[in-house]
mmCIF file of C-alpha atoms in Angstrom:
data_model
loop_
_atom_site.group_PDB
_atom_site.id
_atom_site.type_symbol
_atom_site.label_atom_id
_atom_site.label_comp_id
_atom_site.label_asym_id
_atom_site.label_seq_id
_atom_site.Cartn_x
_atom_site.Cartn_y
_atom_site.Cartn_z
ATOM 1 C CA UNK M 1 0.791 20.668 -23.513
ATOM 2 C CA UNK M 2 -2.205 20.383 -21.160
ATOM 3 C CA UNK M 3 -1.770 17.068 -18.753
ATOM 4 C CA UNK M 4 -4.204 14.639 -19.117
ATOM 5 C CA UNK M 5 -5.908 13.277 -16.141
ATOM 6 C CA UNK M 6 -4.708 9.571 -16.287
ATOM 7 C CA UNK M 7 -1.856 7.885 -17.630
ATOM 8 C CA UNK M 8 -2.704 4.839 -18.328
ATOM 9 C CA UNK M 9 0.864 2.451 -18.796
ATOM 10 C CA UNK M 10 1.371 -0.893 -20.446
ATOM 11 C CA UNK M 11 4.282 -2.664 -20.782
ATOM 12 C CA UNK M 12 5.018 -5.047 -23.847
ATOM 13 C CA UNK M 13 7.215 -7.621 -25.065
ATOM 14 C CA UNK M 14 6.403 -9.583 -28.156
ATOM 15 C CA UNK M 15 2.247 -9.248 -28.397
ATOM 16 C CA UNK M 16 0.955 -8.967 -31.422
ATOM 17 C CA UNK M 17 -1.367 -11.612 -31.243
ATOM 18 C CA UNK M 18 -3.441 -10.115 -27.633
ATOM 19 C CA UNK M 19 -1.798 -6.527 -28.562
ATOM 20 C CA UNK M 20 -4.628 -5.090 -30.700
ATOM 21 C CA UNK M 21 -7.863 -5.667 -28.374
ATOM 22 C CA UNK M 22 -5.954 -4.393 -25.360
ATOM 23 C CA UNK M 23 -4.904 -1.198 -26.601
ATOM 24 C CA UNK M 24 -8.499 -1.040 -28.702
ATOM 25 C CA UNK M 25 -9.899 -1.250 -25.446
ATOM 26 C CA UNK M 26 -8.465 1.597 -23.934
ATOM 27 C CA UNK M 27 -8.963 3.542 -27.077
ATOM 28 C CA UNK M 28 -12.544 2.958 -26.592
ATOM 29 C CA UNK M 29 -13.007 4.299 -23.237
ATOM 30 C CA UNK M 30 -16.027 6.775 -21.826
ATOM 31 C CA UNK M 31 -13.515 9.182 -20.584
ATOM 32 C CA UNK M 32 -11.298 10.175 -22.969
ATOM 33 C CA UNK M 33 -9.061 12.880 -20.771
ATOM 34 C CA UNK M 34 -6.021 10.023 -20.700
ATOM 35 C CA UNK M 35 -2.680 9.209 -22.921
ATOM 36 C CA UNK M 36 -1.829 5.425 -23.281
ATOM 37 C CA UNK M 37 1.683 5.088 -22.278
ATOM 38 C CA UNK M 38 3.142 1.661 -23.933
ATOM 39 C CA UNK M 39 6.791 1.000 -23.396
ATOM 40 C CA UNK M 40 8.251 -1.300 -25.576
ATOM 41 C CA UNK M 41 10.516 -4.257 -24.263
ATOM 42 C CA UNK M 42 12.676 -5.065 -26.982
ATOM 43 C CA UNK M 43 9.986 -6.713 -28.897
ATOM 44 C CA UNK M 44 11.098 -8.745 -32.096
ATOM 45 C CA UNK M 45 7.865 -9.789 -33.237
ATOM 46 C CA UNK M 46 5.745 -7.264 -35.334
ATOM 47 C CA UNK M 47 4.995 -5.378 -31.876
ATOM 48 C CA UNK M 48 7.106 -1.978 -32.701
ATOM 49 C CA UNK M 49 5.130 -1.869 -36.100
ATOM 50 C CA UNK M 50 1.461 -2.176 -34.720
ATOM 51 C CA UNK M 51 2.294 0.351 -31.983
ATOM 52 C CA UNK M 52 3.964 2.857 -34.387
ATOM 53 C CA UNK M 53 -0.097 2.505 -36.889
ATOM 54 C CA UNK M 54 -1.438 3.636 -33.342
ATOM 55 C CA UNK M 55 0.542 6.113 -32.444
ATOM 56 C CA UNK M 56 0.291 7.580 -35.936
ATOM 57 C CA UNK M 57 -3.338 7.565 -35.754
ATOM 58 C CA UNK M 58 -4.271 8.548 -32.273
ATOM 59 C CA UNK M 59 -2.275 11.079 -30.310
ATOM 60 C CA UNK M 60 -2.977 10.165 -27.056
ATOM 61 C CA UNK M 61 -0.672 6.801 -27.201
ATOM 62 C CA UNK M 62 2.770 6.991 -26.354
ATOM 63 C CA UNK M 63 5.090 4.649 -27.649
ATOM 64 C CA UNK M 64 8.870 4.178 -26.137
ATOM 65 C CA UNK M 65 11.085 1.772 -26.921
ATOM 66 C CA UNK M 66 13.799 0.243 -24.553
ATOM 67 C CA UNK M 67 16.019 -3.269 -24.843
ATOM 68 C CA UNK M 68 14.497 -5.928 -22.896
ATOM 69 C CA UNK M 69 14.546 -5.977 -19.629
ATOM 70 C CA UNK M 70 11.318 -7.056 -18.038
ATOM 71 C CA UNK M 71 8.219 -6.269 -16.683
ATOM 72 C CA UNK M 72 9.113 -4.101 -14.068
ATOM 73 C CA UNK M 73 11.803 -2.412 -15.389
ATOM 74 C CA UNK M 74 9.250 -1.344 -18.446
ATOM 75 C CA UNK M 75 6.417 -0.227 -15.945
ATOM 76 C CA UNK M 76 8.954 1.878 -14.226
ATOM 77 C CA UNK M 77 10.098 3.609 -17.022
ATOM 78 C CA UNK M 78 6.103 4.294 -18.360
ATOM 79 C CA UNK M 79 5.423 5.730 -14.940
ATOM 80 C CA UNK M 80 8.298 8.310 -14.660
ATOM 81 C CA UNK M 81 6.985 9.072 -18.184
ATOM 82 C CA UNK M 82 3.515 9.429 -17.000
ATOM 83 C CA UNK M 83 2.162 13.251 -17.224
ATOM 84 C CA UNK M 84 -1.195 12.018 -15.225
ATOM 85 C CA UNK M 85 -3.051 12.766 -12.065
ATOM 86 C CA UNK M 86 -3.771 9.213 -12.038
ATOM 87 C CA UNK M 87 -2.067 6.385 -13.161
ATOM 88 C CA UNK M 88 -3.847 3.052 -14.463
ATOM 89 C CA UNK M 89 -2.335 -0.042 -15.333
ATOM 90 C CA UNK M 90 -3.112 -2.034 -18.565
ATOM 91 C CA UNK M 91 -1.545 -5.659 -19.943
ATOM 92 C CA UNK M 92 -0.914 -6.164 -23.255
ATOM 93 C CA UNK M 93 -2.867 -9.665 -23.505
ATOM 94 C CA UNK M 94 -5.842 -8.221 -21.216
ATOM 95 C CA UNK M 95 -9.161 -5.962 -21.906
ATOM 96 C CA UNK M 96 -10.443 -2.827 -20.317
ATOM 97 C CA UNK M 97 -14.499 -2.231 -20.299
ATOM 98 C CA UNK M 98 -15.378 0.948 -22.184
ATOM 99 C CA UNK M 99 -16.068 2.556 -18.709
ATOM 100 C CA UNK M 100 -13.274 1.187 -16.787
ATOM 101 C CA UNK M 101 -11.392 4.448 -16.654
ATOM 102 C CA UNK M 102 -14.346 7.133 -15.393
ATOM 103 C CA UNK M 103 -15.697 5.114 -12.497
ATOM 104 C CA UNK M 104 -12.239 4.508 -11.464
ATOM 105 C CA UNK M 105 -11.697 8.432 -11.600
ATOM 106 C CA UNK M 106 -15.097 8.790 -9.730
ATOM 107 C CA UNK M 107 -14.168 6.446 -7.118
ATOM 108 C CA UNK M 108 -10.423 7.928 -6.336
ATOM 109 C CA UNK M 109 -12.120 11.757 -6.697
ATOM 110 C CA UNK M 110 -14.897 10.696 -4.148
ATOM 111 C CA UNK M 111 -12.718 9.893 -1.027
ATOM 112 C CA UNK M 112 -9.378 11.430 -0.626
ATOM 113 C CA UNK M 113 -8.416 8.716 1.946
ATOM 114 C CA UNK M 114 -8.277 6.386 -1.319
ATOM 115 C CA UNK M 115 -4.492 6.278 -3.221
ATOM 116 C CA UNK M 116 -5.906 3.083 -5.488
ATOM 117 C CA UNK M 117 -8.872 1.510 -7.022
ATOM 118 C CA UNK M 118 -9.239 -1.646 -8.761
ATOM 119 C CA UNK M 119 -12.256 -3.692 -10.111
ATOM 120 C CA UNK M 120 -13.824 -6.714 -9.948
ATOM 121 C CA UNK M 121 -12.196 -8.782 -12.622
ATOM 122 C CA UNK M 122 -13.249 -11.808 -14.918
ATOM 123 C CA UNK M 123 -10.386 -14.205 -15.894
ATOM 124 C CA UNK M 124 -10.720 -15.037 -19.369
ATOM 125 C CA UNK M 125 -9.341 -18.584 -21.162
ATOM 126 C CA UNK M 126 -7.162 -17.725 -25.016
ATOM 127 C CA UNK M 127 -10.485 -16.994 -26.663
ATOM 128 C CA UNK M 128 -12.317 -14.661 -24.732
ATOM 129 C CA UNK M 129 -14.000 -17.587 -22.601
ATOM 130 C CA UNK M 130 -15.030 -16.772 -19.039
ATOM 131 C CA UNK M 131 -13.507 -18.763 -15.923
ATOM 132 C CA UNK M 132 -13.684 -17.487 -12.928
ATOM 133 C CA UNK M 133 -14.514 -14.010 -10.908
ATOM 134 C CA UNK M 134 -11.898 -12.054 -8.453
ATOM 135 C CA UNK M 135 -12.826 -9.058 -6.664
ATOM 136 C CA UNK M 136 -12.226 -8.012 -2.727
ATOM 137 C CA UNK M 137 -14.515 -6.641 0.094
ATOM 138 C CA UNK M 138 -17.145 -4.134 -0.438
ATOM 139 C CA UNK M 139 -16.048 -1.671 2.008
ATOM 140 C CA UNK M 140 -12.438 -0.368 1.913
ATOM 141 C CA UNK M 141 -11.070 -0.905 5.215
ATOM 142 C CA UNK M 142 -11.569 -4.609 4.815
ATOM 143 C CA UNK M 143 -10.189 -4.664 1.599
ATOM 144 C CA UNK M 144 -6.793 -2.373 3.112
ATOM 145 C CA UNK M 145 -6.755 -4.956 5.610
ATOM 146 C CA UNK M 146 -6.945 -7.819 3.849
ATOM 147 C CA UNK M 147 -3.911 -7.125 1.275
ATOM 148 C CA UNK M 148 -1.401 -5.670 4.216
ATOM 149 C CA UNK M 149 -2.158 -8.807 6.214
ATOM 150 C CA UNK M 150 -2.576 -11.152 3.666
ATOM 151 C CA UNK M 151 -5.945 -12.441 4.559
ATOM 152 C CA UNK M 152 -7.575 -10.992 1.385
ATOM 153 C CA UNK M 153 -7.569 -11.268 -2.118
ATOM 154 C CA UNK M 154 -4.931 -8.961 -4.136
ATOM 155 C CA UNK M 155 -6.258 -6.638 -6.855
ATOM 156 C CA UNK M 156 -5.377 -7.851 -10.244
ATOM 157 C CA UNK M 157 -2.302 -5.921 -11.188
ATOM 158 C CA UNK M 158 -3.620 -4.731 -14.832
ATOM 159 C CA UNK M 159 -6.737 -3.750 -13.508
ATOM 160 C CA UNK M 160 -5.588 -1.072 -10.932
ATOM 161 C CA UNK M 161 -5.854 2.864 -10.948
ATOM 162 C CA UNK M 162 -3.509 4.247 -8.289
ATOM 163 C CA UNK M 163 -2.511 8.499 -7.876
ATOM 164 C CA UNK M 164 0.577 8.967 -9.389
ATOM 165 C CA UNK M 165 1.619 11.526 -6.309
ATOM 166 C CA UNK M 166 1.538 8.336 -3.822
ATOM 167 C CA UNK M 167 3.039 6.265 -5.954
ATOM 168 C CA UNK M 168 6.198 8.604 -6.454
ATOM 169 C CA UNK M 169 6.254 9.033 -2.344
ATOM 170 C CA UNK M 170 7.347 5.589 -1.591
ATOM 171 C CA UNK M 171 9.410 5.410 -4.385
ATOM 172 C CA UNK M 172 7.308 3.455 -6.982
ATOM 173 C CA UNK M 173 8.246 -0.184 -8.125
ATOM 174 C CA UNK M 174 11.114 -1.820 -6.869
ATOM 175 C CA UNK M 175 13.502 -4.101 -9.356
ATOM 176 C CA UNK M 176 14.104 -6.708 -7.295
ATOM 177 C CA UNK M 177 10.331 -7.972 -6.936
ATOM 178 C CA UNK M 178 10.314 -8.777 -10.587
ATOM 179 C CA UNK M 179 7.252 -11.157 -10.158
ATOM 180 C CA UNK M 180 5.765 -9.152 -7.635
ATOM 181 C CA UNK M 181 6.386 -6.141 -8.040
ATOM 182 C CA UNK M 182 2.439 -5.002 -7.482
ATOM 183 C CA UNK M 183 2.029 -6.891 -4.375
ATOM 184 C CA UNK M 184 5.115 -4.853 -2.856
ATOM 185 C CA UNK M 185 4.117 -1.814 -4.164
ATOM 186 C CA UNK M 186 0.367 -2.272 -2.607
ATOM 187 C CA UNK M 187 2.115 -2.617 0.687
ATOM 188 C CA UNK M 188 4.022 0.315 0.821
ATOM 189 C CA UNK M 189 1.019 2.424 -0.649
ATOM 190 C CA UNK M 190 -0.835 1.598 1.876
ATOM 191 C CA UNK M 191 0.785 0.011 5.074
ATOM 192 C CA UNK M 192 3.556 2.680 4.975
ATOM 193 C CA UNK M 193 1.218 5.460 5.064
ATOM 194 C CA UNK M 194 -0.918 5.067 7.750
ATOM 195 C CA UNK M 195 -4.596 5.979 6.491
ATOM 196 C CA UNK M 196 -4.424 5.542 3.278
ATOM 197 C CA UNK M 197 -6.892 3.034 1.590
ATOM 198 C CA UNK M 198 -7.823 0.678 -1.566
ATOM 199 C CA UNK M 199 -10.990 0.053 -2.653
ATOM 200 C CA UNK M 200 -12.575 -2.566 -4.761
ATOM 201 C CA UNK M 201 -15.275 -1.611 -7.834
ATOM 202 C CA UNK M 202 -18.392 -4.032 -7.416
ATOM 203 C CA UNK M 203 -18.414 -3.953 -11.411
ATOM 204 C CA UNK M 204 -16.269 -5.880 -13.572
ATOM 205 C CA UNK M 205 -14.373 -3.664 -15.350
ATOM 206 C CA UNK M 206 -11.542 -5.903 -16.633
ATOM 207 C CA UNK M 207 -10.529 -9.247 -18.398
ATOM 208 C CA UNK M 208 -7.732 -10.655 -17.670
ATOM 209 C CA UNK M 209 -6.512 -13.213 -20.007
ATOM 210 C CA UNK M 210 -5.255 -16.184 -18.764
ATOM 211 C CA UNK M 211 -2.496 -18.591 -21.268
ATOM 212 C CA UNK M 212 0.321 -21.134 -20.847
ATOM 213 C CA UNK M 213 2.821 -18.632 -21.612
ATOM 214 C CA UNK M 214 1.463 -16.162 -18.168
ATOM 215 C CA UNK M 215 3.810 -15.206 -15.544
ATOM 216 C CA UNK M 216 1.571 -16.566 -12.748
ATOM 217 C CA UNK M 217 1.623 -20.072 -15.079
ATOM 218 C CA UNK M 218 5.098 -20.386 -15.311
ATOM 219 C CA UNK M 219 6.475 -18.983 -12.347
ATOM 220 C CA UNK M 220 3.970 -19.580 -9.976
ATOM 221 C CA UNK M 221 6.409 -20.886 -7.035
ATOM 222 C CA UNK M 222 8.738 -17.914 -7.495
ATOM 223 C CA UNK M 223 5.548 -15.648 -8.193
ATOM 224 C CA UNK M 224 4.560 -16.901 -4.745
ATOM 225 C CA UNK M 225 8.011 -15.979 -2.902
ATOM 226 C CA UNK M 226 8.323 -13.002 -4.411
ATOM 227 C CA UNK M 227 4.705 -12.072 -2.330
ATOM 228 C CA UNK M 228 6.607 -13.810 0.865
ATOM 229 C CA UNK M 229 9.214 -11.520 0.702
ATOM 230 C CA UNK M 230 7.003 -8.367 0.074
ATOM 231 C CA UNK M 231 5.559 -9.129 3.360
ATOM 232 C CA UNK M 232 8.442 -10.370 5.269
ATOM 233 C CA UNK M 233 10.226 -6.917 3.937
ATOM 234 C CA UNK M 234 6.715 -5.171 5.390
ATOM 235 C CA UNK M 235 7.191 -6.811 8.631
ATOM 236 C CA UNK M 236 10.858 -5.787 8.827
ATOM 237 C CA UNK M 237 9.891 -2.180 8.422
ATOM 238 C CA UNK M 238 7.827 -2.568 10.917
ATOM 239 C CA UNK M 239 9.927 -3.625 13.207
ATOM 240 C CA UNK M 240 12.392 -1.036 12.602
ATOM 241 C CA UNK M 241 15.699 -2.734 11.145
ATOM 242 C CA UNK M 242 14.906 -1.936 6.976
ATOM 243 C CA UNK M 243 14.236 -4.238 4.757
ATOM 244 C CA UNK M 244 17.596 -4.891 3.228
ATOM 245 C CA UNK M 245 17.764 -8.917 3.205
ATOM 246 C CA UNK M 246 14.560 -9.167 2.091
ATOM 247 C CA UNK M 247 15.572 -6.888 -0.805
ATOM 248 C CA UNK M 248 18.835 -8.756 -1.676
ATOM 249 C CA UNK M 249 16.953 -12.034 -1.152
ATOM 250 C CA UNK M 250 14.233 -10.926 -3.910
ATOM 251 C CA UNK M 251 17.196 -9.451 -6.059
ATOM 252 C CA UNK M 252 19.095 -13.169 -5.882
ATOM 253 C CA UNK M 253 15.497 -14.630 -6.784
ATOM 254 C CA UNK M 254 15.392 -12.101 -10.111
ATOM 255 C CA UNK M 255 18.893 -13.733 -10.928
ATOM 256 C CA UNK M 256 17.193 -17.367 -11.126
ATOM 257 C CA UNK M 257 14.821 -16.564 -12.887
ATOM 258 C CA UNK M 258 16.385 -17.534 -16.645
ATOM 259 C CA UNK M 259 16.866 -21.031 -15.903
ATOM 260 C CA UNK M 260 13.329 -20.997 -13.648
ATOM 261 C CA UNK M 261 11.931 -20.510 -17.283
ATOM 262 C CA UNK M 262 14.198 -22.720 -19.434
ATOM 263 C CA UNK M 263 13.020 -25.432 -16.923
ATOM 264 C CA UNK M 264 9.074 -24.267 -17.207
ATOM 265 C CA UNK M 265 9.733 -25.138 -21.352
ATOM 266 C CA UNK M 266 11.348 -28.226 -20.973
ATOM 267 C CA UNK M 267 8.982 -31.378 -21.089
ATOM 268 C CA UNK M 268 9.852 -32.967 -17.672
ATOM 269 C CA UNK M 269 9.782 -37.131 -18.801
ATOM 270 C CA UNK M 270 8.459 -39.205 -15.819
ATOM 271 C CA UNK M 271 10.771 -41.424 -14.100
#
């Protein structure tokens, strides 16, 4: 089986009401030299049964199922799956412009220096309804910079395009940044490998749907120490002694994050 020239991976977990649009999207793409890699997180909504009509009816997606287990743990299973050159993230609740996919290609292909691209991206309220507009700096050393020393803005995770190759050299995502798991990854991409560049799209190329139930709603404190300790294990590597606490402090975060939720979806009564 010829390898196609992007994987792109999604991870889900109970979607069916965002699910549809999101994978449409990629379906829908200019270039059309990719395979949609969806891993399945132990959904037990009607998830399994809308990605089993796709997979029947377009053999580019991949569907695998796992039992729950998170975010992370699903991305890293869809990348070791991944047969591409490239690898491109999608969420199951966002969108994808139809040419997403071939200027990201273009951009990566155009300067070896580059090991990811993202886009400028357009956060989007339940129905579609514009809010607000993230991208980074034009030129690429300023936009390096200004994710390995925090300065800058982050690429949005779901709208990223990264080569598989340097993503497999530093050893891909790690478990224990469960909420920020891209922001760690980003760091060792590029800070770890001296040279080596990201680069923001001037084009907005993705839509990334914001909702009560998102990650960076209900765990934005944790969210926001998870990115602490992605630097603070950065700055440990660069100093030369590992990053080993850091590690086992994000790991003991992971473990809290259960009753972090249970406490999100309780109505808190004033006092």
């Amino acid at each position: 089986m010829t390898e196609p020239q992007v994987s792109v991976v999604m991870g889900v977990f109970n979607a069916t009401h965002t699910l549809r649009e999101a994978v449409d999207s990629i379906l829908k793409q200019t270039l059309t030299d990719y395979e949609l890699v969806v891993v399945d997180d132990g959904s037990t909504d009607a998830t399994p049964d809308l990605l089993a009509v796709y997979a029947d009816i377009d053999p580019r997606v991949r569907v695998i199922q796992q039992e729950n287990a998170g975010l992370t743990a699903a991305l890293i299973r869809g990348c070791q799956e991944a047969r591409g050159r490239f690898i491109a993230r999608q969420d199951a609740d966002d969108v994808s412009a139809p040419e997403r996919l071939g200027k990201q290609v273009d951009r990566l292909k155009d300067d070896r220096n580059l090991v990811a691209v993202a886009s400028t991206v357009e956060k989007i309220g339940p129905g579609g309804e514009p809010f607000q507009t993230f991208t980074g700096a034009a030129d690429s050393a300023g936009a390096t910079r200004g994710v390995v020393d925090g300065s800058g803005v982050n690429p949005v995770h779901g709208s990223v395009m990264f080569h598989r190759e340097a993503y497999e050299a530093v050893g891909g995502y790690r478990r224990a940044f469960y909420c920020a798991q891209d922001c760690d990854l980003w760091l060792r991409m590029l800070a770890d490998e001296p040279g080596r560049r990201l680069a923001f799209l001037p084009e907005t190329l993705y839509f990334w749907r914001w909702s009560a139930e998102n990650v960076s709603t209900t765990l934005m404190a944790a969210q926001a120490e998870f990115g602490r300790l992605a630097q603070a294990s950065l700055e440990a590597r660069n100093a030369g002694r590992g990053d080993r606490a850091e590690l086992a402090a994000a790991a003991a975060l992971a473990a809290q994050l259960p009753e972090l939720r249970r406490r999100a979806a309780t109505p808190q009564l004033w006092q």
